[in-house]
Amino acid sequence: MPRTISFILNGRRVTVEVEPNELLLNVLREKLGVLGPKYACGIGECGACTVLVDGEPVLSCLTLAVDVDGKTVTTIEGLAKDGELDLIQKAFLEASAIQCGYCTPGFIMVAKKLLEENPNPTEEEIRDYIRGNLCRCTGYVNIVKAIKLAAEKLREMKEKKIQ
Ligand code: FES
Ligand code: FES
């Protein structure tokens, strides 16, 4: 039987009717028009569908929509503020870490969590953290550069705020 769920999506409460076996990725894309999280493998192996649920990265292709009832979901669409891209999005552009862009929302959501946990990650730590995300175009070098660049900019911003 369908069930009505309600959650905060990118800062706005949404209420939607879902089937008990409906996946979060499909609900976001097909019922709520949120197209940032991508469908690629559909079996939890590529990370293209990554979103944050209560701040934690989850694979929306493996998450039941009913499980986010009452929670907070952030997708790539929720990062820009007042029309200005988030610092990590800007770093991906600056480091040319995007080619076809299909994997990019997933990488950026994971990078967001990484930099919250570890503001100064080494290259090895970055590569380890993004190991669940696949990119068929870039060879990862510029993605790692972009995350390092975002980390630097975030640290600079924090230092300015302290002064
Ligand atoms: S589409 Fe979800 S992990 Fe690949
Ligand atoms: S930029 Fe094309 S898959 Fe990553």
JSON list of N, CA and C and ligand atoms in Angstrom, two decimals, residues 25 37-50 58-63 102 132-134, ligand 1:
[
{"chain": "A", "resi": 25, "resn": "LEU", "atom": "N", "xyz": [16.21, 7.26, -5.01]},
{"chain": "A", "resi": 25, "resn": "LEU", "atom": "CA", "xyz": [16.69, 7.86, -6.26]},
{"chain": "A", "resi": 25, "resn": "LEU", "atom": "C", "xyz": [15.52, 8.09, -7.22]},
{"chain": "A", "resi": 37, "resn": "PRO", "atom": "N", "xyz": [21.11, 13.82, -8.50]},
{"chain": "A", "resi": 37, "resn": "PRO", "atom": "CA", "xyz": [21.57, 12.45, -8.25]},
{"chain": "A", "resi": 37, "resn": "PRO", "atom": "C", "xyz": [21.30, 11.60, -9.49]},
{"chain": "A", "resi": 38, "resn": "LYS", "atom": "N", "xyz": [22.34, 10.90, -9.94]},
{"chain": "A", "resi": 38, "resn": "LYS", "atom": "CA", "xyz": [22.24, 10.20, -11.22]},
{"chain": "A", "resi": 38, "resn": "LYS", "atom": "C", "xyz": [22.02, 8.71, -11.06]},
{"chain": "A", "resi": 39, "resn": "TYR", "atom": "N", "xyz": [21.29, 8.15, -12.02]},
{"chain": "A", "resi": 39, "resn": "TYR", "atom": "CA", "xyz": [21.16, 6.70, -12.09]},
{"chain": "A", "resi": 39, "resn": "TYR", "atom": "C", "xyz": [22.26, 6.20, -13.03]},
{"chain": "A", "resi": 40, "resn": "ALA", "atom": "N", "xyz": [23.12, 5.33, -12.52]},
{"chain": "A", "resi": 40, "resn": "ALA", "atom": "CA", "xyz": [24.14, 4.74, -13.40]},
{"chain": "A", "resi": 40, "resn": "ALA", "atom": "C", "xyz": [24.10, 3.23, -13.24]},
{"chain": "A", "resi": 41, "resn": "CYS", "atom": "N", "xyz": [24.78, 2.69, -12.21]},
{"chain": "A", "resi": 41, "resn": "CYS", "atom": "CA", "xyz": [24.81, 1.22, -12.09]},
{"chain": "A", "resi": 41, "resn": "CYS", "atom": "C", "xyz": [23.52, 0.68, -11.47]},
{"chain": "A", "resi": 42, "resn": "GLY", "atom": "N", "xyz": [22.94, 1.44, -10.55]},
{"chain": "A", "resi": 42, "resn": "GLY", "atom": "CA", "xyz": [21.72, 0.97, -9.88]},
{"chain": "A", "resi": 42, "resn": "GLY", "atom": "C", "xyz": [21.93, -0.15, -8.88]},
{"chain": "A", "resi": 43, "resn": "ILE", "atom": "N", "xyz": [23.20, -0.51, -8.64]},
{"chain": "A", "resi": 43, "resn": "ILE", "atom": "CA", "xyz": [23.45, -1.62, -7.70]},
{"chain": "A", "resi": 43, "resn": "ILE", "atom": "C", "xyz": [24.50, -1.26, -6.65]},
{"chain": "A", "resi": 44, "resn": "GLY", "atom": "N", "xyz": [24.65, 0.02, -6.40]},
{"chain": "A", "resi": 44, "resn": "GLY", "atom": "CA", "xyz": [25.53, 0.42, -5.30]},
{"chain": "A", "resi": 44, "resn": "GLY", "atom": "C", "xyz": [27.02, 0.37, -5.60]},
{"chain": "A", "resi": 45, "resn": "GLU", "atom": "N", "xyz": [27.39, 0.42, -6.88]},
{"chain": "A", "resi": 45, "resn": "GLU", "atom": "CA", "xyz": [28.81, 0.28, -7.17]},
{"chain": "A", "resi": 45, "resn": "GLU", "atom": "C", "xyz": [29.49, 1.51, -7.74]},
{"chain": "A", "resi": 46, "resn": "CYS", "atom": "N", "xyz": [28.75, 2.58, -8.04]},
{"chain": "A", "resi": 46, "resn": "CYS", "atom": "CA", "xyz": [29.41, 3.70, -8.73]},
{"chain": "A", "resi": 46, "resn": "CYS", "atom": "C", "xyz": [29.35, 5.03, -7.99]},
{"chain": "A", "resi": 47, "resn": "GLY", "atom": "N", "xyz": [28.42, 5.20, -7.06]},
{"chain": "A", "resi": 47, "resn": "GLY", "atom": "CA", "xyz": [28.34, 6.43, -6.29]},
{"chain": "A", "resi": 47, "resn": "GLY", "atom": "C", "xyz": [27.67, 7.61, -7.00]},
{"chain": "A", "resi": 48, "resn": "ALA", "atom": "N", "xyz": [27.23, 7.43, -8.24]},
{"chain": "A", "resi": 48, "resn": "ALA", "atom": "CA", "xyz": [26.65, 8.56, -8.99]},
{"chain": "A", "resi": 48, "resn": "ALA", "atom": "C", "xyz": [25.34, 9.07, -8.36]},
{"chain": "A", "resi": 49, "resn": "CYS", "atom": "N", "xyz": [24.72, 8.23, -7.57]},
{"chain": "A", "resi": 49, "resn": "CYS", "atom": "CA", "xyz": [23.40, 8.57, -6.97]},
{"chain": "A", "resi": 49, "resn": "CYS", "atom": "C", "xyz": [23.54, 9.10, -5.55]},
{"chain": "A", "resi": 50, "resn": "THR", "atom": "N", "xyz": [24.77, 9.40, -5.11]},
{"chain": "A", "resi": 50, "resn": "THR", "atom": "CA", "xyz": [24.99, 9.77, -3.71]},
{"chain": "A", "resi": 50, "resn": "THR", "atom": "C", "xyz": [24.27, 11.06, -3.31]},
{"chain": "A", "resi": 58, "resn": "VAL", "atom": "N", "xyz": [24.73, 8.68, 1.38]},
{"chain": "A", "resi": 58, "resn": "VAL", "atom": "CA", "xyz": [24.08, 7.39, 1.16]},
{"chain": "A", "resi": 58, "resn": "VAL", "atom": "C", "xyz": [23.87, 7.21, -0.34]},
{"chain": "A", "resi": 59, "resn": "LEU", "atom": "N", "xyz": [23.79, 5.96, -0.75]},
{"chain": "A", "resi": 59, "resn": "LEU", "atom": "CA", "xyz": [23.52, 5.63, -2.15]},
{"chain": "A", "resi": 59, "resn": "LEU", "atom": "C", "xyz": [22.00, 5.59, -2.31]},
{"chain": "A", "resi": 60, "resn": "SER", "atom": "N", "xyz": [21.49, 6.57, -3.03]},
{"chain": "A", "resi": 60, "resn": "SER", "atom": "CA", "xyz": [20.02, 6.66, -3.10]},
{"chain": "A", "resi": 60, "resn": "SER", "atom": "C", "xyz": [19.42, 5.55, -3.96]},
{"chain": "A", "resi": 61, "resn": "CYS", "atom": "N", "xyz": [20.27, 4.85, -4.74]},
{"chain": "A", "resi": 61, "resn": "CYS", "atom": "CA", "xyz": [19.74, 3.72, -5.54]},
{"chain": "A", "resi": 61, "resn": "CYS", "atom": "C", "xyz": [19.54, 2.49, -4.69]},
{"chain": "A", "resi": 62, "resn": "LEU", "atom": "N", "xyz": [20.06, 2.53, -3.46]},
{"chain": "A", "resi": 62, "resn": "LEU", "atom": "CA", "xyz": [19.89, 1.36, -2.57]},
{"chain": "A", "resi": 62, "resn": "LEU", "atom": "C", "xyz": [19.08, 1.73, -1.33]},
{"chain": "A", "resi": 63, "resn": "THR", "atom": "N", "xyz": [18.55, 2.95, -1.30]},
{"chain": "A", "resi": 63, "resn": "THR", "atom": "CA", "xyz": [17.84, 3.42, -0.10]},
{"chain": "A", "resi": 63, "resn": "THR", "atom": "C", "xyz": [16.35, 3.48, -0.39]},
{"chain": "A", "resi": 102, "resn": "TYR", "atom": "N", "xyz": [28.68, 13.28, -15.43]},
{"chain": "A", "resi": 102, "resn": "TYR", "atom": "CA", "xyz": [27.66, 12.36, -14.89]},
{"chain": "A", "resi": 102, "resn": "TYR", "atom": "C", "xyz": [27.98, 11.93, -13.45]},
{"chain": "A", "resi": 132, "resn": "GLY", "atom": "N", "xyz": [34.52, 4.68, -3.42]},
{"chain": "A", "resi": 132, "resn": "GLY", "atom": "CA", "xyz": [33.21, 4.14, -3.82]},
{"chain": "A", "resi": 132, "resn": "GLY", "atom": "C", "xyz": [32.59, 4.88, -5.00]},
{"chain": "A", "resi": 133, "resn": "ASN", "atom": "N", "xyz": [33.28, 5.90, -5.50]},
{"chain": "A", "resi": 133, "resn": "ASN", "atom": "CA", "xyz": [32.74, 6.67, -6.62]},
{"chain": "A", "resi": 133, "resn": "ASN", "atom": "C", "xyz": [33.56, 6.41, -7.88]},
{"chain": "A", "resi": 134, "resn": "LEU", "atom": "N", "xyz": [32.87, 6.14, -8.96]},
{"chain": "A", "resi": 134, "resn": "LEU", "atom": "CA", "xyz": [33.58, 5.83, -10.20]},
{"chain": "A", "resi": 134, "resn": "LEU", "atom": "C", "xyz": [33.42, 6.97, -11.21]},
{"chain": "B", "resi": 1, "resn": "FES", "atom": "S1", "xyz": [23.59, 4.37, -9.30]},
{"chain": "B", "resi": 1, "resn": "FES", "atom": "FE1", "xyz": [23.74, 4.15, -7.15]},
{"chain": "B", "resi": 1, "resn": "FES", "atom": "S2", "xyz": [25.72, 3.39, -6.79]},
{"chain": "B", "resi": 1, "resn": "FES", "atom": "FE2", "xyz": [25.54, 3.46, -8.96]}
]
